[in-house]
Short mmCIF file of C-alpha atoms in Angstrom, two decimals:
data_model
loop_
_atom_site.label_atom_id
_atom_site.label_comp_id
_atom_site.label_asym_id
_atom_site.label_seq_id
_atom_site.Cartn_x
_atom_site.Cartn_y
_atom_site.Cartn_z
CA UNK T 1 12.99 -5.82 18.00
CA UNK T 2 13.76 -6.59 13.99
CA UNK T 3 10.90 -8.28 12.47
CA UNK T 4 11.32 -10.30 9.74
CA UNK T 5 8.07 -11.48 7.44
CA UNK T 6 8.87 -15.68 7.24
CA UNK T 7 6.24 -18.18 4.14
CA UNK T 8 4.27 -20.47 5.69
CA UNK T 9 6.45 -23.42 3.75
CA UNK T 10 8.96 -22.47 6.58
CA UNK T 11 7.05 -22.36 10.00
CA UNK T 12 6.27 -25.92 11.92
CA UNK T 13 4.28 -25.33 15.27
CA UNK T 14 6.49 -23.90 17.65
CA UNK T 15 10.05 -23.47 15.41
CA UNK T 16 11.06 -22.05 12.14
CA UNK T 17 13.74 -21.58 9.29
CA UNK T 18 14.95 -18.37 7.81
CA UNK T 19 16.80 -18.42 4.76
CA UNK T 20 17.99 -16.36 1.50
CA UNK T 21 17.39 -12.42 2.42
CA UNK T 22 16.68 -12.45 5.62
CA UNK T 23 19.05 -15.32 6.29
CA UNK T 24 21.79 -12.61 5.34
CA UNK T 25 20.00 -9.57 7.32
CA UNK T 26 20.12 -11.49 10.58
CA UNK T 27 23.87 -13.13 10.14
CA UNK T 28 25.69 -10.42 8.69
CA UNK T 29 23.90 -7.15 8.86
CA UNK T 30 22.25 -7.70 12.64
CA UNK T 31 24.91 -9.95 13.45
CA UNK T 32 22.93 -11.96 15.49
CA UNK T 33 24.11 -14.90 17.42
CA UNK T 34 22.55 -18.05 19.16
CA UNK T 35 20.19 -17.15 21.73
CA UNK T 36 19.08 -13.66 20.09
CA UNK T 37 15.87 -12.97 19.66
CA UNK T 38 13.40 -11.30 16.97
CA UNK T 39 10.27 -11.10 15.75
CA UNK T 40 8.89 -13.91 13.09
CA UNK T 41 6.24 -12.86 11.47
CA UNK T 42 3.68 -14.91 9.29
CA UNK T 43 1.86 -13.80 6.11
CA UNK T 44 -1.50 -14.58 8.13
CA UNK T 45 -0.75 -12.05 10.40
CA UNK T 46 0.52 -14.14 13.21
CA UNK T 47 3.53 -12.76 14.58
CA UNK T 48 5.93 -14.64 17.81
CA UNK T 49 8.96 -13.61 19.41
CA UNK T 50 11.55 -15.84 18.42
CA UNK T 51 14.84 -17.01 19.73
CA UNK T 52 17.89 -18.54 17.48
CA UNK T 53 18.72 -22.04 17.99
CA UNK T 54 21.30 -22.83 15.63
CA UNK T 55 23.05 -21.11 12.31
CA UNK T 56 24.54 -22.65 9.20
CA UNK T 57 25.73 -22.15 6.13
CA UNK T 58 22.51 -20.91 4.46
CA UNK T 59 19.29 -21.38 7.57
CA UNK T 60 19.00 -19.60 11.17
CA UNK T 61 16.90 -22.28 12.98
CA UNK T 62 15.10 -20.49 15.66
CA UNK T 63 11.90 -21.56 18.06
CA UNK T 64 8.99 -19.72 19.32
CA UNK T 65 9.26 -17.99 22.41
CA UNK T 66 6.33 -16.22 22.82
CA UNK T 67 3.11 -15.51 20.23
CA UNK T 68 1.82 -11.73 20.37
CA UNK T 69 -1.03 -10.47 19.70
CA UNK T 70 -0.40 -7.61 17.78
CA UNK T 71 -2.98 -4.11 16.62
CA UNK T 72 -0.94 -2.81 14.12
CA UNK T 73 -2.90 -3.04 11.15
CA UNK T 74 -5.42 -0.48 9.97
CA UNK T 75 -9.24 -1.75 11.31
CA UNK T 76 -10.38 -0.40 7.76
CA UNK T 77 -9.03 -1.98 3.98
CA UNK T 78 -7.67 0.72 1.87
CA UNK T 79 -6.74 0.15 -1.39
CA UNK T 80 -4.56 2.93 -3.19
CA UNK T 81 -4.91 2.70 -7.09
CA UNK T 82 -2.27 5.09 -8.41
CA UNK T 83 -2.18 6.64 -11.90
CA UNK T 84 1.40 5.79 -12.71
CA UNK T 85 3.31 8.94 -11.56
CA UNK T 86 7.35 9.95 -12.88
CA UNK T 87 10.28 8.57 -11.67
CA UNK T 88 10.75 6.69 -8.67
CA UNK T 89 7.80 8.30 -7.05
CA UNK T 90 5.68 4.91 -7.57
CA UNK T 91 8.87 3.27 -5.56
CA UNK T 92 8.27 6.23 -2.50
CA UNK T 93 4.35 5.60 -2.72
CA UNK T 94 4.92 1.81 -2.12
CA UNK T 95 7.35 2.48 0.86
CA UNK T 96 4.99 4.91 2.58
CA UNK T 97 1.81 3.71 2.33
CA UNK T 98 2.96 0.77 3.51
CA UNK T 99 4.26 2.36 6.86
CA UNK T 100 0.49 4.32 6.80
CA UNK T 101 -1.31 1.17 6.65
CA UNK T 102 -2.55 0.29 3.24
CA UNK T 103 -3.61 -3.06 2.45
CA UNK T 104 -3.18 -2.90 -1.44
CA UNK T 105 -1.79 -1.09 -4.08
CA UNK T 106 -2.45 -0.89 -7.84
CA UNK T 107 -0.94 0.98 -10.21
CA UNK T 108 -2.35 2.07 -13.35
CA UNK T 109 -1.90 4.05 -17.00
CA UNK T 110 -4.14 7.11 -16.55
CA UNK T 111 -3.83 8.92 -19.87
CA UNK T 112 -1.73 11.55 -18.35
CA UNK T 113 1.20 9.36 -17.27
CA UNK T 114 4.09 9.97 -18.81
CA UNK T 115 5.64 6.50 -17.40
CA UNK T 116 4.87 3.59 -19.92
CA UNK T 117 5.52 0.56 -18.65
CA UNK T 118 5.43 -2.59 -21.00
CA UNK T 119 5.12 -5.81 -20.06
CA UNK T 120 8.85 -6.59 -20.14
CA UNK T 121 9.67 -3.89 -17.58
CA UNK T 122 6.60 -5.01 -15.78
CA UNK T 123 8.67 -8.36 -14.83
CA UNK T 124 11.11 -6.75 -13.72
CA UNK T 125 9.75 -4.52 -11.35
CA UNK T 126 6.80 -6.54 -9.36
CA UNK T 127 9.50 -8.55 -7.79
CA UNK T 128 11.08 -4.82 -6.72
CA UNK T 129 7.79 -3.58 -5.58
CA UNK T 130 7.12 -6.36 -3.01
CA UNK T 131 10.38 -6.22 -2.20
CA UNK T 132 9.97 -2.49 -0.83
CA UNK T 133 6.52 -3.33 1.04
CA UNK T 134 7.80 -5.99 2.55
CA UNK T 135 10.70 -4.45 4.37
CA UNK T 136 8.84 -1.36 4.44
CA UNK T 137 6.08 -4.28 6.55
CA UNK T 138 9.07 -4.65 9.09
CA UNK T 139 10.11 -1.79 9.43
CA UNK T 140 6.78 -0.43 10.60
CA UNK T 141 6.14 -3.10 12.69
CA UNK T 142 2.76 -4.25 10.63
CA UNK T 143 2.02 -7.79 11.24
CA UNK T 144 0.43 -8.21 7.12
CA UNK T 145 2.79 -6.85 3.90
CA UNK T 146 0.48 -5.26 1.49
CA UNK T 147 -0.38 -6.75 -2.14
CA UNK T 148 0.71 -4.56 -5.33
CA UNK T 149 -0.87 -5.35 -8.43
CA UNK T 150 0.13 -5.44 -12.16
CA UNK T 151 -0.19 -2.24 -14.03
CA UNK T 152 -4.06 -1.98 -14.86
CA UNK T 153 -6.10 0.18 -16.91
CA UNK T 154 -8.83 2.67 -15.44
CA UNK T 155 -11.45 0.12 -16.99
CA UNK T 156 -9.71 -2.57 -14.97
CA UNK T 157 -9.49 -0.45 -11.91
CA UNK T 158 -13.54 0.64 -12.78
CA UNK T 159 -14.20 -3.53 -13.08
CA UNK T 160 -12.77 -4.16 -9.73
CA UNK T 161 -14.31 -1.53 -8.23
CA UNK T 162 -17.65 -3.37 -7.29
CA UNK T 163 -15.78 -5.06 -4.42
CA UNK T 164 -15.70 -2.36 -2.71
CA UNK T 165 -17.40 -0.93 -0.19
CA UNK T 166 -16.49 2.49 -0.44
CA UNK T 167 -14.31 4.25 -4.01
CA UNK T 168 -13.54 8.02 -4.62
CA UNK T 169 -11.33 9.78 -6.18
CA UNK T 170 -9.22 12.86 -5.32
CA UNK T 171 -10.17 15.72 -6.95
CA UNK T 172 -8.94 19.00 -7.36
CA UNK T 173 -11.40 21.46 -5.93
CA UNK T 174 -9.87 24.52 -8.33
CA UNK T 175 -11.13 22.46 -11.52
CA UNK T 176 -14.67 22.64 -10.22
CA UNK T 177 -16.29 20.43 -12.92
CA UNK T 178 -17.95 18.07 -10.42
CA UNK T 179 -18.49 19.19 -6.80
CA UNK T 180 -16.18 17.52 -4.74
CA UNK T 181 -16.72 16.28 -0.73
CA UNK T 182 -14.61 16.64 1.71
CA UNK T 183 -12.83 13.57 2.96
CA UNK T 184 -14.05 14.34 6.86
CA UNK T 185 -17.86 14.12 5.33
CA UNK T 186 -16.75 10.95 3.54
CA UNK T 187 -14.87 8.81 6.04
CA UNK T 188 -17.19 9.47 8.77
CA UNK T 189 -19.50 6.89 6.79
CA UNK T 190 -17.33 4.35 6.55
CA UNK T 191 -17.31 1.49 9.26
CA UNK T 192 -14.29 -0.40 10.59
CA UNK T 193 -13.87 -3.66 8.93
CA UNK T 194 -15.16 -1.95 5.65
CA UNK T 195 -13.16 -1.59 2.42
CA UNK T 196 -12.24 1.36 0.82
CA UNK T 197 -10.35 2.02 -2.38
CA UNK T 198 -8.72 5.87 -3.44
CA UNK T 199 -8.11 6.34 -6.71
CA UNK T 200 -5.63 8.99 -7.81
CA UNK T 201 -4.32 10.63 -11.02
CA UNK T 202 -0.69 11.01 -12.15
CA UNK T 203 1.30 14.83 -12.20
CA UNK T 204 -1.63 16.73 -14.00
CA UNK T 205 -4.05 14.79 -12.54
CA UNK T 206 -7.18 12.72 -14.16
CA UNK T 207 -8.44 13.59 -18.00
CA UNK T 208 -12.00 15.00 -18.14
CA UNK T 209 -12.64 11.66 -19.84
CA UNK T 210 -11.48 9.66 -16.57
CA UNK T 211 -13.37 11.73 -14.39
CA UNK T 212 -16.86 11.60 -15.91
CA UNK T 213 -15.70 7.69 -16.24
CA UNK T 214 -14.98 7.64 -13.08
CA UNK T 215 -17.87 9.48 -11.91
CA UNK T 216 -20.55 7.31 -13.73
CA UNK T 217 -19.07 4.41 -11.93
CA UNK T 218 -20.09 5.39 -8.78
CA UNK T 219 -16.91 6.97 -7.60
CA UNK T 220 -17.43 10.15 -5.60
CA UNK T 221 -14.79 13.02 -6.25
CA UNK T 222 -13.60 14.50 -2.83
CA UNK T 223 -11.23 17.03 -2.12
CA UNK T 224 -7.78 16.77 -0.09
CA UNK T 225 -7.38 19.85 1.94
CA UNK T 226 -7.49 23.45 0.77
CA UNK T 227 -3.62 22.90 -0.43
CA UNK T 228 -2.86 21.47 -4.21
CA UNK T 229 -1.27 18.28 -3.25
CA UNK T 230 1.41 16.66 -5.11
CA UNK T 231 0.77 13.15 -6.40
CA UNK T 232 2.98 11.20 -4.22
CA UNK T 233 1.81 13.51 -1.20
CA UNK T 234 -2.14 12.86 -1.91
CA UNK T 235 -2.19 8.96 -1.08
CA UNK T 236 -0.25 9.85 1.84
CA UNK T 237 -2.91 12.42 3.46
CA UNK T 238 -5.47 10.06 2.77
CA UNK T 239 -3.82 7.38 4.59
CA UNK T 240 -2.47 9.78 7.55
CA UNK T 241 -6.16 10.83 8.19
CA UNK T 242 -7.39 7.03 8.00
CA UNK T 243 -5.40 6.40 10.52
CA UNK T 244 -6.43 9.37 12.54
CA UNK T 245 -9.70 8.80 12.16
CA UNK T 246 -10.04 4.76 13.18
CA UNK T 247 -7.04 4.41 14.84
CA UNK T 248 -6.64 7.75 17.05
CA UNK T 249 -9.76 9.42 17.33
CA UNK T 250 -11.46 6.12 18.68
CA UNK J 1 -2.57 28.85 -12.99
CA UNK J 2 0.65 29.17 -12.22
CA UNK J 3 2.11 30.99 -8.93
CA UNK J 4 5.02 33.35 -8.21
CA UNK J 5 5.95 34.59 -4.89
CA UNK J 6 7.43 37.93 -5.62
CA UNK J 7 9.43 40.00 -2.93
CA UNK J 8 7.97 43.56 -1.81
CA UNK J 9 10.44 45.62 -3.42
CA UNK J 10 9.33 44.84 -6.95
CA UNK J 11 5.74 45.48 -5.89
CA UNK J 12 3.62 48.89 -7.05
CA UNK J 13 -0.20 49.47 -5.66
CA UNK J 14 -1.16 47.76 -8.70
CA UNK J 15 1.97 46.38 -11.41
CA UNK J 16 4.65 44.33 -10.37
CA UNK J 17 7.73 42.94 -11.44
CA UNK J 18 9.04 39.58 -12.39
CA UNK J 19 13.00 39.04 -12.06
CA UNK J 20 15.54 36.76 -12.32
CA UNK J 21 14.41 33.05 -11.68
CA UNK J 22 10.87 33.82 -11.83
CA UNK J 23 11.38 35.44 -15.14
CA UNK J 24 12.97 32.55 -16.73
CA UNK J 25 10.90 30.43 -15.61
CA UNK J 26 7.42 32.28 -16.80
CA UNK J 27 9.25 33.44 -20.32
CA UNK J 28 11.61 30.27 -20.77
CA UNK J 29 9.67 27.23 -18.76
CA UNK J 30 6.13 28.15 -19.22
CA UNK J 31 6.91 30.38 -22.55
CA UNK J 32 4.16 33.21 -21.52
CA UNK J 33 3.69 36.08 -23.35
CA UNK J 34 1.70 39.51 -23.21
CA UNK J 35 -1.90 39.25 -21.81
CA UNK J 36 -1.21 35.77 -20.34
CA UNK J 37 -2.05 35.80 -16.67
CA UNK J 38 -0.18 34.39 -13.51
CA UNK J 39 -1.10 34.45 -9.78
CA UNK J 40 1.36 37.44 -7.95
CA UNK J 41 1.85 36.66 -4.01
CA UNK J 42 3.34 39.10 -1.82
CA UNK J 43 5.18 37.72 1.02
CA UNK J 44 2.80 38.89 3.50
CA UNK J 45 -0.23 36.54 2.20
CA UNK J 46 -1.78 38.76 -0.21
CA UNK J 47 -2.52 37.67 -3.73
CA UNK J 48 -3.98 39.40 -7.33
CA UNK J 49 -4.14 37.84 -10.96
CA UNK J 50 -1.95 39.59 -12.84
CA UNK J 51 -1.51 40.59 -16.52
CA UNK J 52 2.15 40.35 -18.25
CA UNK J 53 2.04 43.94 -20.27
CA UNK J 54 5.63 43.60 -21.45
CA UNK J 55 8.77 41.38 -21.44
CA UNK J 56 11.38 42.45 -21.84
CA UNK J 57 15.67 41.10 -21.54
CA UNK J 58 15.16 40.39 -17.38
CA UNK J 59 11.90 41.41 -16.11
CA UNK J 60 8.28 40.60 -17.03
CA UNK J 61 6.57 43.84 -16.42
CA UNK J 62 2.70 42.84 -15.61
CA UNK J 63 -0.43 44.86 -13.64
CA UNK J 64 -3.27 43.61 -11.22
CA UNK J 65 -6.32 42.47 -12.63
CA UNK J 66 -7.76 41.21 -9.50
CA UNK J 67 -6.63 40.87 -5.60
CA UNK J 68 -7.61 37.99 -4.32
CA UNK J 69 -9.09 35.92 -0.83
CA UNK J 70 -7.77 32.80 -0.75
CA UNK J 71 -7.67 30.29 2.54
CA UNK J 72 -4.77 27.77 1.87
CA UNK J 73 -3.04 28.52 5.07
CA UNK J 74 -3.83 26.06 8.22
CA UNK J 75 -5.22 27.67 10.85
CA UNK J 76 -2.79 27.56 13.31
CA UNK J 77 0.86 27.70 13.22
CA UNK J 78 2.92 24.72 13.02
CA UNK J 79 6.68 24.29 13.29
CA UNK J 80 8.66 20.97 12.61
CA UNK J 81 11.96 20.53 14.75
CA UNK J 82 13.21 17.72 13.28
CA UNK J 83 16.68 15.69 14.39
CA UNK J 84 18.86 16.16 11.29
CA UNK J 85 17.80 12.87 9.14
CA UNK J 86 20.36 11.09 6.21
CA UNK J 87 20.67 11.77 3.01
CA UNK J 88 18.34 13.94 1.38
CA UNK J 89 15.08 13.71 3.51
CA UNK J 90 15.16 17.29 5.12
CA UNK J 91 14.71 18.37 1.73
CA UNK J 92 12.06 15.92 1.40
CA UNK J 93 10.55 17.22 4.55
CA UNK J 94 10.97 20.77 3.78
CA UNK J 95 9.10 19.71 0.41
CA UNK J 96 5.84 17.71 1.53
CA UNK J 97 6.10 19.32 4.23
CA UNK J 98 5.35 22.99 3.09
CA UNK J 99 2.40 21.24 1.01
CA UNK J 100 1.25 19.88 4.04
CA UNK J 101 0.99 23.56 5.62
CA UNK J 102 4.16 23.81 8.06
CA UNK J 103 4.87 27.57 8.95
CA UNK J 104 8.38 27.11 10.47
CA UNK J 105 10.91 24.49 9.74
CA UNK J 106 13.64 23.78 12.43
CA UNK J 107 16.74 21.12 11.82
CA UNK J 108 18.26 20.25 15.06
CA UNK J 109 21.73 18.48 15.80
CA UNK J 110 20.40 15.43 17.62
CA UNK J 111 22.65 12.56 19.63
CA UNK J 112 21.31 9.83 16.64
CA UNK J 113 21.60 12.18 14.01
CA UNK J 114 24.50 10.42 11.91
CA UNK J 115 24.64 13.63 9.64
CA UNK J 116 27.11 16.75 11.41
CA UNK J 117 26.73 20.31 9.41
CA UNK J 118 29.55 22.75 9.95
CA UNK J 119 28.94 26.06 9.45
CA UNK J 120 30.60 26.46 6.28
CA UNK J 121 28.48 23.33 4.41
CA UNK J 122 25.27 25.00 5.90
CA UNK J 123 26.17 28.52 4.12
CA UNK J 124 25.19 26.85 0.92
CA UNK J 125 22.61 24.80 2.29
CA UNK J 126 20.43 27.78 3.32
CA UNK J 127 19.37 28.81 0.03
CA UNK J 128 19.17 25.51 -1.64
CA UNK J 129 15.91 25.40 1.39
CA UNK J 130 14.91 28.35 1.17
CA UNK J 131 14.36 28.06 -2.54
CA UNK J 132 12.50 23.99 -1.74
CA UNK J 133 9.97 25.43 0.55
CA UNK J 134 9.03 28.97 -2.15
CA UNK J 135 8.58 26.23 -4.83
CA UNK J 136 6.63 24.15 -2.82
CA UNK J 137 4.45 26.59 -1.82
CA UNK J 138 3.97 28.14 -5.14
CA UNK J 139 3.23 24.21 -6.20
CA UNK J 140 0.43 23.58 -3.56
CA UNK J 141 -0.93 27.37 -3.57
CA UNK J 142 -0.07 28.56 -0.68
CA UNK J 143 -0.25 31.95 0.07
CA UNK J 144 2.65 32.50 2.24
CA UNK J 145 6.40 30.84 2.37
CA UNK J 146 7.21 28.77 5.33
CA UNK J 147 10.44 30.28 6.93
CA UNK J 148 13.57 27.49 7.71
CA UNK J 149 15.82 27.79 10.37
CA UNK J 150 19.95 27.36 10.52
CA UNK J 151 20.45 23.78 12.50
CA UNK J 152 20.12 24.14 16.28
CA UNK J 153 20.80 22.54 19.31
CA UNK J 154 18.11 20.83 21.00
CA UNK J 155 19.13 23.41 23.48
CA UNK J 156 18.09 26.06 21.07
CA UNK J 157 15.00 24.25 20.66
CA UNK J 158 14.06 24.53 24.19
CA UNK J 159 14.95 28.01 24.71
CA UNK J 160 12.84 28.55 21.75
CA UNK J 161 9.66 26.43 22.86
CA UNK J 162 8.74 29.12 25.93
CA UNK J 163 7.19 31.47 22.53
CA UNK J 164 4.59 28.63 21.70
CA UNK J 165 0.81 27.77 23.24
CA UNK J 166 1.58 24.03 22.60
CA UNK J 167 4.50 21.79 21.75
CA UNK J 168 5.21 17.72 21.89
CA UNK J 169 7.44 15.53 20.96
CA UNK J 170 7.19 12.06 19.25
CA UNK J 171 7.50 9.06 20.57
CA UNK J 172 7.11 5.28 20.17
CA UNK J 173 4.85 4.10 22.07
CA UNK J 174 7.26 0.43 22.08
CA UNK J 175 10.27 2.52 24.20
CA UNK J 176 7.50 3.03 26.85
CA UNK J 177 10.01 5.22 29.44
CA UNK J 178 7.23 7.51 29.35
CA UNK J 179 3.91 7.32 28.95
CA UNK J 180 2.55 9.04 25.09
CA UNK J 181 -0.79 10.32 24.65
CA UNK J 182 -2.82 10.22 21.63
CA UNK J 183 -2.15 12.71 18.95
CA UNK J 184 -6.27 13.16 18.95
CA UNK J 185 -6.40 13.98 22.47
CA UNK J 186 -3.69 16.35 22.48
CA UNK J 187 -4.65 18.34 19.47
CA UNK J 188 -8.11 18.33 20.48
CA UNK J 189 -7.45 20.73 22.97
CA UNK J 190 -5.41 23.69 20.25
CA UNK J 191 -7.47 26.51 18.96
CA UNK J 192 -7.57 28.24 15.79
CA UNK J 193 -4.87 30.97 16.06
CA UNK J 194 -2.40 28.75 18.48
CA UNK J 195 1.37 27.94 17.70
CA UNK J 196 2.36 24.40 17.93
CA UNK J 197 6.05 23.25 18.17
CA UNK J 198 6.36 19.51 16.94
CA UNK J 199 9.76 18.01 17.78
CA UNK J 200 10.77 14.86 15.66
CA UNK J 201 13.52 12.25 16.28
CA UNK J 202 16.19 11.71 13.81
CA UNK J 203 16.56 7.62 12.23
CA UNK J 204 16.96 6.29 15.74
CA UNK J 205 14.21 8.78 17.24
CA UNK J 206 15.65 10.74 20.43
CA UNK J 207 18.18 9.47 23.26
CA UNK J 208 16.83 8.76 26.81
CA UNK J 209 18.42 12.40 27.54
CA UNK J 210 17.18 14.16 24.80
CA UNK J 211 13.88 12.72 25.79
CA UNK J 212 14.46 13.82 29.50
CA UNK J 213 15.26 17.06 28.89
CA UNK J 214 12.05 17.73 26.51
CA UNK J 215 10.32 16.52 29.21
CA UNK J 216 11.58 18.60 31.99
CA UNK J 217 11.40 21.64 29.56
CA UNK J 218 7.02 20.99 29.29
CA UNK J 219 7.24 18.76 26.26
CA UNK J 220 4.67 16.25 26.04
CA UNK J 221 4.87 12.42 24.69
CA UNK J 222 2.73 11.69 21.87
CA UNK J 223 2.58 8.54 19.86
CA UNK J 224 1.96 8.97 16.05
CA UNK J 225 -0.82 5.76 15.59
CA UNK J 226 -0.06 2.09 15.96
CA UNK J 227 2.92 1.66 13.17
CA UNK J 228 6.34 2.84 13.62
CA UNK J 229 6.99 5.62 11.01
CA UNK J 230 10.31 6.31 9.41
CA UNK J 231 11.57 9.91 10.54
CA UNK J 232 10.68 11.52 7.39
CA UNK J 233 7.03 10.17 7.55
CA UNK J 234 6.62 10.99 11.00
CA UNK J 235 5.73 15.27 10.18
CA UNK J 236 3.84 14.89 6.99
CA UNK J 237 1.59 11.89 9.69
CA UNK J 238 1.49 14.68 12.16
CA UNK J 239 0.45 17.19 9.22
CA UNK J 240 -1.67 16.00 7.95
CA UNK J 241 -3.47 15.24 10.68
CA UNK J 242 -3.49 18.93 11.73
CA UNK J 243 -4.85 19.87 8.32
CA UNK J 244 -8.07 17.27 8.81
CA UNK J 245 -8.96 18.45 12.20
CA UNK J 246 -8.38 21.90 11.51
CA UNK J 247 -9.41 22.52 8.29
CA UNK J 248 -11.29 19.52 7.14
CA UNK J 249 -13.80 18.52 9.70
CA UNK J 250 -14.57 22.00 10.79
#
């Protein structure tokens, strides 16, 4: 059933309004009439089977039918701070960590980024990004869209990282300068209702600099497989194996 | 360092080679000259750092300065039949999924699949893969080249399935027609040294025949976690996977 994420400005108890976006997705791309139904889905988390009451011009007005209770979210936070990678890579990250189950993303300059994004851009594009984890949200069935921060620095990444319960970073095994875990020995510490943030470098991966940084902040280094990764493909098989883990091995 | 998969023919007990594309790339891209070293892999697994010795119009002449034993390949044998997805995913798939370890890569004609090759669009496709999945590999240092398929039938597919110890085929758990086992518990029981055939759904995932006959032909059901994945994320999920049980909690 379609799932559409509704604010909280348009719920009441038991009805609700959709508007703009998904307004147009349900009247002209579902084409649904009075009497369909879908699912209407909170920012809480609470999520209801809905049926439509009434269109106009420019509002579906549809009631509560029945309110699930839904398991769809990862029992474990992950946060995936990305150093900014080419193209729209950053865009494919978004969409499919978002269908994997992270709860936040942040992007952020590593020194070997290529991508500069000023602040101008920046405006631009946040309004994009949530765009993409939101549908992406739907279209995975999760009953929470992910947050995506600003573009940070590492020291801003390194600041936030005492909320945490658990931070690494991926680290290419082949560069040796710190020895790095594997994931397995890592994860298997980590407790369900725990937080977790991955940090991960751009094409070329981290600077020596970023890594000792990183290091000295208590990050561990750990190593993703025995393959070499891509950096779009890395935040993926950390997610993937989250999910294993907590969701399917339990 | 950088990786070239080099066919047998331009192979010697200990000099090799380097034609064509690989040659423009190490003398054009990468703008190597003598004594600089690459990695040489021979299609059958085997690897040396070599030694360029000479370059000259269209070949990079180079010798062995040391074989080596590397373990990048997963442990067992995985091939991904997947229904023929839009736009340009199956090259995405072939892509992440070669870095993700796949062996074999199948595309199948399914009753969903919205894209139709004919024979004489597929002549040119062929290549265009073949060449993906060597770069790919040569990217994530592997030591062998997963192989890709022309597209099948799902006919094919089942004909084919009798030559492997294990093979499922995913399904959302929400369709319920049949009941899906965890990905854990099935893989749980594959050994080291098995072949797995892993049948994916085009956008749409698989008809209530298609589903049928996999059944009838010894397919099992297996859900890919809690969230519904898009058809492209659904073998790099089931990838990954593989690659943690197999390789990193061993």
């Amino acid at each position: 059933m379609q799932r559409y994420f509704i604010s909280k400005d348009n719920w009441q108890d038991h009805s609700l309004q959709v508007l703009e976006d998904d307004y147009h997705h349900i009247v002209h791309v579902m084409r649904m009439t009075i009497d369909d139904q879908f699912i209407g889905n909170r920012y809480d988390g609470q999520s209801a089977v809905c049926k439509i009451i009434a269109i106009s011009d420019d509002a579906v007005e549809a009631i509560v039918i029945e309110w699930l209770t839904e398991t769809t979210e990862l029992p474990i936070s992950i946060t995936i701070a990305q150093g900014l990678p080419k193209g729209d890579k950053w865009e494919f990250i978004l969409q499919k960590g978002t269908e994997l189950g992270a709860k936040h993303f942040i992007p952020f300059q590593s020194s070997r980024s290529v991508v500069k994004w000023d602040s101008k851009k920046l405006k631009n594009k946040l309004p994009r990004w949530q765009k993409i984890v939101k549908e992406a949200s739907e279209q995975a069935h999760r009953t929470k869209v992910p947050t995506v921060d600003s573009v940070l620095s590492i020291t801003d990444i390194i600041n936030a990282s005492c909320d945490y319960d658990w931070k690494f970073f991926a680290y290419e095994e082949t560069t040796r300068a710190y020895h790095a875990s594997k994931l397995y020995d890592y994860i298997s510490k980590v407790n369900k209702g725990q937080s977790v943030l991955v940090c991960i470098g751009p094409e070329g991966g981290f600077s020596e600099n970023e890594a000792s940084q990183l290091k000295h902040a208590g990050f561990d280094a750990i190593r993703l497989g025995p393959r070499i990764l891509r950096t779009e493909t890395a935040p993926l098989y950390v997610l993937a194996n989250l999910s294993f883990y907590f969701e399917e091995m339990r």
